[in-house]
Amino acid sequence: MAFESGLSGKIAIVTGGSRGIGRAVVELLASQGAIVNFFYQGNAQAANEVVETVRAAGGQAVAIQVDVTSSAECAAAVEAIGERFERIDILVNNAGIVRDNLMAAMEDDEINLVLNTNVGGVFNVTRPVIPYMMSQRAGRIVNLSSVAGNKAGRGQANYAASKGAIDALTRALAVELAPRKILVNAVAPGVIETEMSQQVRDLADDQVKSRILLKRYGQAQEVANAVGFLVSSMAEYVTGQVLYVDGGFKMD
Ligand code: NDP
């Protein structure tokens, strides 16, 4: 039996699609024939580059500037996508930030911005998407968690709390939405070579690598592959799961 993604013509939303893991997800879904609407916060040049790359490869992508911490902006953007395409099949909640600091020194901004983006952003985008998926009696939601939700490093209390919340939210939504045939899962990357992890990799390099079973960092594409699986027709019996893509980091 051939592998079949079943993604052709699906309407997808990916948050944080302008760089890193989100960009790899946008490109993967578009390469399988999905029409991908992606949100970015401010880096319009990076977003346009993604659109151009997807179009040059024969795919369809639309970049929309939406700050996921604004529930009004998210609701308006989701509504516009719903009106234009009359359905929403896939949501990948990928946008996320880090603001590492030791807890005693952590500023209000470092706590609030991380929780408002990594957790609040998922509520803000998912809530207006759900009615579409409910009426379709179908849908896939994938949330980007992190190995840090389970096994955090020093100075990551804010980020670890946000990703632990994502794991819990994923399971709760899987329960709530299963009767409408909406599948909800999370992907938890380890250390992936993107701008987000640059500082950690610069500071720790070999010491961190030695704790990863596969002795190397991951690539954005390797995380996108897991997301692609979970939104594809290959994963119709998978819900409420957190899939680690971490080279065995959590096992250490
Ligand atoms: P990057 O920093 O490379 O990219 C972040 C993306 O999120 C950008 O597209 C950025 O947009 C967007 N973004 C940030 N804040 C907002 C916001 N308020 N509204 C809309 N978009 C926003 O991150 P990664 O690709 O590395 O990470 C993606 C996800 O994977 C995150 O949830 C992260 O926590 C998770 N993860 C990453 C790991 C890693 O090692 N890289 C490890 C574990 C988890 P713009 O370009 O406009 O700034």
mmCIF file of C-alpha atoms and ligand atoms in Angstrom:
data_model
loop_
_atom_site.group_PDB
_atom_site.id
_atom_site.type_symbol
_atom_site.label_atom_id
_atom_site.label_comp_id
_atom_site.label_asym_id
_atom_site.label_seq_id
_atom_site.Cartn_x
_atom_site.Cartn_y
_atom_site.Cartn_z
ATOM 1 C CA MET A 1 0.000 0.000 0.000
ATOM 2 C CA ALA A 2 1.390 3.418 -0.977
ATOM 3 C CA PHE A 3 1.681 6.183 1.618
ATOM 4 C CA GLU A 4 -1.015 8.749 0.932
ATOM 5 C CA SER A 5 -1.053 12.062 2.825
ATOM 6 C CA GLY A 6 -4.639 12.949 1.910
ATOM 7 C CA LEU A 7 -3.680 16.627 2.191
ATOM 8 C CA SER A 8 -4.497 17.740 -1.327
ATOM 9 C CA GLY A 9 -6.944 20.675 -1.249
ATOM 10 C CA LYS A 10 -7.076 20.821 2.566
ATOM 11 C CA ILE A 11 -7.314 24.277 4.102
ATOM 12 C CA ALA A 12 -4.633 24.743 6.747
ATOM 13 C CA ILE A 13 -3.663 27.429 9.241
ATOM 14 C CA VAL A 14 -0.122 27.445 10.655
ATOM 15 C CA THR A 15 0.892 30.039 13.254
ATOM 16 C CA GLY A 16 4.479 31.297 13.230
ATOM 17 C CA GLY A 17 5.052 30.098 9.685
ATOM 18 C CA SER A 18 7.674 32.626 8.644
ATOM 19 C CA ARG A 19 10.719 30.934 10.157
ATOM 20 C CA GLY A 20 12.117 27.785 11.722
ATOM 21 C CA ILE A 21 9.829 24.837 12.376
ATOM 22 C CA GLY A 22 6.691 26.700 11.240
ATOM 23 C CA ARG A 23 8.257 27.458 7.874
ATOM 24 C CA ALA A 24 9.170 23.796 7.392
ATOM 25 C CA VAL A 25 5.575 22.828 8.254
ATOM 26 C CA VAL A 26 4.148 25.353 5.772
ATOM 27 C CA GLU A 27 6.413 24.055 3.011
ATOM 28 C CA LEU A 28 5.662 20.407 3.765
ATOM 29 C CA LEU A 29 1.872 20.833 3.839
ATOM 30 C CA ALA A 30 1.935 22.962 0.675
ATOM 31 C CA SER A 31 4.086 20.361 -1.088
ATOM 32 C CA GLN A 32 1.312 17.841 -0.384
ATOM 33 C CA GLY A 33 -1.297 20.081 -2.004
ATOM 34 C CA ALA A 34 -2.726 21.833 1.071
ATOM 35 C CA ILE A 35 -3.648 25.521 0.833
ATOM 36 C CA VAL A 36 -1.686 26.979 3.721
ATOM 37 C CA ASN A 37 -2.576 30.221 5.485
ATOM 38 C CA PHE A 38 0.187 31.129 7.891
ATOM 39 C CA PHE A 39 0.497 33.795 10.564
ATOM 40 C CA TYR A 40 3.626 35.750 11.402
ATOM 41 C CA GLN A 41 4.197 38.497 13.913
ATOM 42 C CA GLY A 42 6.439 41.088 12.320
ATOM 43 C CA ASN A 43 9.092 39.700 10.003
ATOM 44 C CA ALA A 44 7.340 40.440 6.699
ATOM 45 C CA GLN A 45 10.463 39.816 4.644
ATOM 46 C CA ALA A 46 10.828 36.283 6.019
ATOM 47 C CA ALA A 47 7.097 35.665 5.496
ATOM 48 C CA ASN A 48 7.210 36.817 1.875
ATOM 49 C CA GLU A 49 10.201 34.600 1.241
ATOM 50 C CA VAL A 50 8.196 31.582 2.426
ATOM 51 C CA VAL A 51 5.280 32.482 0.144
ATOM 52 C CA GLU A 52 7.639 32.855 -2.817
ATOM 53 C CA THR A 53 9.384 29.542 -2.099
ATOM 54 C CA VAL A 54 6.067 27.698 -1.841
ATOM 55 C CA ARG A 55 4.733 29.278 -5.037
ATOM 56 C CA ALA A 56 7.953 28.542 -6.943
ATOM 57 C CA ALA A 57 7.483 24.880 -6.006
ATOM 58 C CA GLY A 58 3.909 24.948 -7.353
ATOM 59 C CA GLY A 59 2.146 25.182 -3.974
ATOM 60 C CA GLN A 60 -0.250 27.668 -2.376
ATOM 61 C CA ALA A 61 0.521 29.750 0.718
ATOM 62 C CA VAL A 62 -0.846 33.011 2.103
ATOM 63 C CA ALA A 63 0.984 35.058 4.756
ATOM 64 C CA ILE A 64 -1.100 37.036 7.254
ATOM 65 C CA GLN A 65 0.306 39.343 9.925
ATOM 66 C CA VAL A 66 -1.439 38.285 13.122
ATOM 67 C CA ASP A 67 -0.182 38.639 16.672
ATOM 68 C CA VAL A 68 -1.398 35.465 18.379
ATOM 69 C CA THR A 69 -1.542 37.262 21.742
ATOM 70 C CA SER A 70 -4.454 39.336 20.398
ATOM 71 C CA SER A 71 -7.714 37.388 20.524
ATOM 72 C CA ALA A 72 -9.400 40.035 18.318
ATOM 73 C CA GLU A 73 -6.744 39.769 15.595
ATOM 74 C CA CYS A 74 -6.886 35.959 15.698
ATOM 75 C CA ALA A 75 -10.687 35.848 15.520
ATOM 76 C CA ALA A 76 -10.753 38.298 12.572
ATOM 77 C CA ALA A 77 -8.052 36.394 10.653
ATOM 78 C CA VAL A 78 -9.699 32.993 11.207
ATOM 79 C CA GLU A 79 -13.069 34.426 10.180
ATOM 80 C CA ALA A 80 -11.580 35.830 6.955
ATOM 81 C CA ILE A 81 -10.010 32.453 6.111
ATOM 82 C CA GLY A 82 -13.282 30.651 6.911
ATOM 83 C CA GLU A 83 -15.278 33.019 4.702
ATOM 84 C CA ARG A 84 -12.846 32.730 1.824
ATOM 85 C CA PHE A 85 -12.427 28.944 1.790
ATOM 86 C CA GLU A 86 -15.656 27.908 3.567
ATOM 87 C CA ARG A 87 -13.822 25.356 5.701
ATOM 88 C CA ILE A 88 -10.768 24.888 7.900
ATOM 89 C CA ASP A 89 -9.302 21.387 7.978
ATOM 90 C CA ILE A 90 -5.984 21.743 9.774
ATOM 91 C CA LEU A 91 -4.613 23.982 12.525
ATOM 92 C CA VAL A 92 -0.960 23.866 13.570
ATOM 93 C CA ASN A 93 -0.345 26.002 16.665
ATOM 94 C CA ASN A 94 3.376 26.568 16.254
ATOM 95 C CA ALA A 95 4.110 30.207 17.204
ATOM 96 C CA GLY A 96 6.153 30.336 20.391
ATOM 97 C CA ILE A 97 8.865 32.307 22.141
ATOM 98 C CA VAL A 98 11.452 31.907 24.902
ATOM 99 C CA ARG A 99 12.536 34.488 27.471
ATOM 100 C CA ASP A 100 14.916 32.485 29.691
ATOM 101 C CA ASN A 101 15.905 33.782 33.108
ATOM 102 C CA LEU A 102 16.335 32.410 36.610
ATOM 103 C CA MET A 103 13.004 32.508 38.435
ATOM 104 C CA ALA A 104 14.091 34.940 41.178
ATOM 105 C CA ALA A 105 15.223 37.454 38.559
ATOM 106 C CA MET A 106 12.386 36.899 36.110
ATOM 107 C CA GLU A 107 10.623 40.097 35.033
ATOM 108 C CA ASP A 108 6.831 40.329 34.763
ATOM 109 C CA ASP A 109 7.239 40.812 31.006
ATOM 110 C CA GLU A 110 9.265 37.616 30.640
ATOM 111 C CA ILE A 111 6.541 35.629 32.400
ATOM 112 C CA ASN A 112 3.542 37.270 30.762
ATOM 113 C CA LEU A 113 4.844 37.365 27.215
ATOM 114 C CA VAL A 114 5.813 33.683 27.229
ATOM 115 C CA LEU A 115 2.503 32.540 28.747
ATOM 116 C CA ASN A 116 0.426 34.909 26.600
ATOM 117 C CA THR A 117 2.137 33.765 23.396
ATOM 118 C CA ASN A 118 2.720 30.049 24.005
ATOM 119 C CA VAL A 119 -0.544 29.321 25.815
ATOM 120 C CA GLY A 120 -2.820 32.334 25.250
ATOM 121 C CA GLY A 121 -2.000 32.261 21.537
ATOM 122 C CA VAL A 122 -3.189 28.668 21.266
ATOM 123 C CA PHE A 123 -6.513 29.551 22.924
ATOM 124 C CA ASN A 124 -6.905 32.650 20.747
ATOM 125 C CA VAL A 125 -6.479 30.808 17.450
ATOM 126 C CA THR A 126 -8.055 27.469 18.331
ATOM 127 C CA ARG A 127 -11.313 28.863 19.739
ATOM 128 C CA PRO A 128 -12.532 30.474 16.479
ATOM 129 C CA VAL A 129 -11.308 27.491 14.401
ATOM 130 C CA ILE A 130 -13.264 24.860 16.353
ATOM 131 C CA PRO A 131 -16.784 25.809 15.118
ATOM 132 C CA TYR A 132 -15.662 25.177 11.520
ATOM 133 C CA MET A 133 -14.236 21.770 12.369
ATOM 134 C CA MET A 134 -17.296 20.891 14.463
ATOM 135 C CA SER A 135 -19.707 21.580 11.643
ATOM 136 C CA GLN A 136 -17.478 19.609 9.238
ATOM 137 C CA ARG A 137 -17.309 16.711 11.722
ATOM 138 C CA ALA A 138 -13.596 16.573 10.878
ATOM 139 C CA GLY A 139 -10.385 18.390 11.667
ATOM 140 C CA ARG A 140 -6.833 18.073 12.873
ATOM 141 C CA ILE A 141 -5.138 20.231 15.469
ATOM 142 C CA VAL A 142 -1.431 19.895 16.253
ATOM 143 C CA ASN A 143 0.158 21.962 19.020
ATOM 144 C CA LEU A 144 3.900 22.538 19.275
ATOM 145 C CA SER A 145 4.965 21.549 22.761
ATOM 146 C CA SER A 146 8.591 21.016 23.858
ATOM 147 C CA VAL A 147 10.731 18.496 25.663
ATOM 148 C CA ALA A 148 11.022 21.338 28.223
ATOM 149 C CA GLY A 149 7.408 20.719 29.264
ATOM 150 C CA ASN A 150 8.617 17.417 30.677
ATOM 151 C CA LYS A 151 12.290 17.973 31.325
ATOM 152 C CA ALA A 152 13.264 21.630 31.551
ATOM 153 C CA GLY A 153 16.638 23.282 31.789
ATOM 154 C CA ARG A 154 17.606 25.959 34.349
ATOM 155 C CA GLY A 155 16.081 29.360 33.681
ATOM 156 C CA GLN A 156 13.094 27.964 31.831
ATOM 157 C CA ALA A 157 10.322 28.063 34.459
ATOM 158 C CA ASN A 158 8.147 30.310 32.288
ATOM 159 C CA TYR A 159 8.709 28.304 29.103
ATOM 160 C CA ALA A 160 8.394 24.901 30.843
ATOM 161 C CA ALA A 161 5.111 25.980 32.456
ATOM 162 C CA SER A 162 3.806 27.115 29.063
ATOM 163 C CA LYS A 163 4.645 23.826 27.353
ATOM 164 C CA GLY A 164 3.335 21.697 30.235
ATOM 165 C CA ALA A 165 0.084 23.621 29.780
ATOM 166 C CA ILE A 166 0.110 22.757 26.079
ATOM 167 C CA ASP A 167 0.358 19.035 26.852
ATOM 168 C CA ALA A 168 -2.587 19.287 29.259
ATOM 169 C CA LEU A 169 -4.597 21.408 26.833
ATOM 170 C CA THR A 170 -3.939 18.905 24.041
ATOM 171 C CA ARG A 171 -5.328 16.025 26.106
ATOM 172 C CA ALA A 172 -8.340 18.053 27.310
ATOM 173 C CA LEU A 173 -9.245 19.138 23.776
ATOM 174 C CA ALA A 174 -8.810 15.602 22.448
ATOM 175 C CA VAL A 175 -11.460 14.463 24.937
ATOM 176 C CA GLU A 176 -13.785 17.380 24.217
ATOM 177 C CA LEU A 177 -13.576 17.191 20.423
ATOM 178 C CA ALA A 178 -13.424 13.433 19.791
ATOM 179 C CA PRO A 179 -17.227 13.147 19.434
ATOM 180 C CA ARG A 180 -16.960 15.542 16.450
ATOM 181 C CA LYS A 181 -14.101 13.527 14.922
ATOM 182 C CA ILE A 182 -11.557 16.274 15.507
ATOM 183 C CA LEU A 183 -8.142 14.850 16.402
ATOM 184 C CA VAL A 184 -5.848 16.832 18.693
ATOM 185 C CA ASN A 185 -2.184 15.976 19.238
ATOM 186 C CA ALA A 186 1.082 17.661 20.161
ATOM 187 C CA VAL A 187 4.620 17.398 18.859
ATOM 188 C CA ALA A 188 7.369 17.997 21.412
ATOM 189 C CA PRO A 189 10.705 18.832 19.811
ATOM 190 C CA GLY A 190 14.051 18.584 21.567
ATOM 191 C CA VAL A 191 16.806 21.019 20.565
ATOM 192 C CA ILE A 192 16.179 21.978 16.946
ATOM 193 C CA GLU A 193 18.483 24.165 14.854
ATOM 194 C CA THR A 194 16.403 27.355 14.538
ATOM 195 C CA GLU A 195 16.833 30.966 15.646
ATOM 196 C CA MET A 196 14.982 30.185 18.878
ATOM 197 C CA SER A 197 17.574 27.711 20.130
ATOM 198 C CA GLN A 198 20.636 29.636 18.896
ATOM 199 C CA GLN A 199 21.534 30.998 22.332
ATOM 200 C CA VAL A 200 21.174 27.621 24.069
ATOM 201 C CA ARG A 201 23.303 25.957 21.398
ATOM 202 C CA ASP A 202 25.963 28.694 21.555
ATOM 203 C CA LEU A 203 26.199 28.464 25.337
ATOM 204 C CA ALA A 204 26.061 24.724 25.843
ATOM 205 C CA ASP A 205 27.024 23.014 22.628
ATOM 206 C CA ASP A 206 28.866 19.716 23.302
ATOM 207 C CA GLN A 207 27.531 19.331 26.826
ATOM 208 C CA VAL A 208 23.920 19.410 25.575
ATOM 209 C CA LYS A 209 24.677 17.232 22.556
ATOM 210 C CA SER A 210 26.231 14.536 24.744
ATOM 211 C CA ARG A 211 22.884 14.183 26.570
ATOM 212 C CA ILE A 212 20.977 13.543 23.339
ATOM 213 C CA LEU A 213 20.866 9.826 22.494
ATOM 214 C CA LEU A 214 21.419 10.538 18.795
ATOM 215 C CA LYS A 215 24.285 12.985 19.617
ATOM 216 C CA ARG A 216 23.062 15.747 17.350
ATOM 217 C CA TYR A 217 20.523 18.549 17.216
ATOM 218 C CA GLY A 218 17.363 18.140 15.181
ATOM 219 C CA GLN A 219 16.361 19.891 11.983
ATOM 220 C CA ALA A 220 13.130 21.839 11.465
ATOM 221 C CA GLN A 221 12.257 19.435 8.663
ATOM 222 C CA GLU A 222 12.383 16.481 11.065
ATOM 223 C CA VAL A 223 9.786 18.144 13.306
ATOM 224 C CA ALA A 224 7.659 19.099 10.301
ATOM 225 C CA ASN A 225 7.624 15.443 9.241
ATOM 226 C CA ALA A 226 5.961 14.496 12.548
ATOM 227 C CA VAL A 227 3.405 17.280 12.184
ATOM 228 C CA GLY A 228 2.763 16.155 8.602
ATOM 229 C CA PHE A 229 2.098 12.615 9.804
ATOM 230 C CA LEU A 230 -0.360 13.753 12.477
ATOM 231 C CA VAL A 231 -2.424 15.847 10.043
ATOM 232 C CA SER A 232 -2.338 13.199 7.303
ATOM 233 C CA SER A 233 -4.666 10.338 6.533
ATOM 234 C CA MET A 234 -1.975 8.049 8.020
ATOM 235 C CA ALA A 235 -2.952 9.177 11.560
ATOM 236 C CA GLU A 236 -6.708 8.712 11.631
ATOM 237 C CA TYR A 237 -6.610 6.666 14.865
ATOM 238 C CA VAL A 238 -4.251 8.950 16.839
ATOM 239 C CA THR A 239 -5.519 11.567 19.304
ATOM 240 C CA GLY A 240 -4.496 13.056 22.654
ATOM 241 C CA GLN A 241 -0.830 12.177 22.155
ATOM 242 C CA VAL A 242 2.414 14.072 22.677
ATOM 243 C CA LEU A 243 4.928 12.850 20.088
ATOM 244 C CA TYR A 244 8.538 13.563 21.038
ATOM 245 C CA VAL A 245 10.886 14.454 18.196
ATOM 246 C CA ASP A 246 13.994 14.909 20.306
ATOM 247 C CA GLY A 247 16.627 12.366 19.282
ATOM 248 C CA GLY A 248 15.998 10.601 22.597
ATOM 249 C CA PHE A 249 16.760 13.695 24.751
ATOM 250 C CA LYS A 250 13.868 13.006 27.143
ATOM 251 C CA MET A 251 15.223 9.496 27.778
ATOM 252 C CA ASP A 252 18.431 10.818 29.380
HETATM 253 P P1 NDP B 1 11.470 30.615 15.778
HETATM 254 O O1 NDP B 1 11.886 31.600 16.824
HETATM 255 O O2 NDP B 1 12.464 30.172 14.769
HETATM 256 O O3 NDP B 1 10.162 31.170 14.992
HETATM 257 C C1 NDP B 1 9.081 31.622 15.750
HETATM 258 C C2 NDP B 1 7.913 31.899 14.833
HETATM 259 O O4 NDP B 1 6.803 32.303 15.633
HETATM 260 C C3 NDP B 1 8.157 33.029 13.849
HETATM 261 O O5 NDP B 1 7.452 32.729 12.664
HETATM 262 C C4 NDP B 1 7.520 34.241 14.543
HETATM 263 O O6 NDP B 1 7.085 35.262 13.646
HETATM 264 C C5 NDP B 1 6.327 33.559 15.203
HETATM 265 N N1 NDP B 1 5.795 34.288 16.342
HETATM 266 C C6 NDP B 1 6.409 34.567 17.524
HETATM 267 N N2 NDP B 1 5.591 35.277 18.312
HETATM 268 C C7 NDP B 1 4.429 35.437 17.608
HETATM 269 C C8 NDP B 1 3.205 36.088 17.871
HETATM 270 N N3 NDP B 1 2.967 36.750 19.018
HETATM 271 N N4 NDP B 1 2.236 36.075 16.914
HETATM 272 C C9 NDP B 1 2.444 35.439 15.738
HETATM 273 N N5 NDP B 1 3.573 34.796 15.431
HETATM 274 C C10 NDP B 1 4.559 34.805 16.358
HETATM 275 O O7 NDP B 1 10.881 29.361 16.589
HETATM 276 P P2 NDP B 1 11.007 27.776 16.304
HETATM 277 O O8 NDP B 1 10.682 27.494 14.907
HETATM 278 O O9 NDP B 1 12.286 27.305 16.854
HETATM 279 O O10 NDP B 1 9.857 27.217 17.274
HETATM 280 C C11 NDP B 1 8.556 26.883 16.809
HETATM 281 C C12 NDP B 1 7.802 26.187 17.925
HETATM 282 O O11 NDP B 1 8.515 25.006 18.321
HETATM 283 C C13 NDP B 1 7.626 27.028 19.189
HETATM 284 O O12 NDP B 1 6.354 26.797 19.753
HETATM 285 C C14 NDP B 1 8.710 26.513 20.109
HETATM 286 O O13 NDP B 1 8.402 26.716 21.462
HETATM 287 C C15 NDP B 1 8.739 25.041 19.730
HETATM 288 N N6 NDP B 1 10.006 24.387 20.060
HETATM 289 C C16 NDP B 1 11.194 24.777 19.463
HETATM 290 C C17 NDP B 1 12.382 24.157 19.814
HETATM 291 C C18 NDP B 1 13.716 24.520 19.211
HETATM 292 O O14 NDP B 1 14.750 23.975 19.653
HETATM 293 N N7 NDP B 1 13.782 25.379 18.210
HETATM 294 C C19 NDP B 1 12.410 23.101 20.847
HETATM 295 C C20 NDP B 1 11.134 22.779 21.397
HETATM 296 C C21 NDP B 1 9.986 23.411 21.012
HETATM 297 P P3 NDP B 1 8.109 36.434 13.104
HETATM 298 O O15 NDP B 1 9.006 35.771 12.090
HETATM 299 O O16 NDP B 1 7.222 37.450 12.465
HETATM 300 O O17 NDP B 1 8.851 36.937 14.297
#
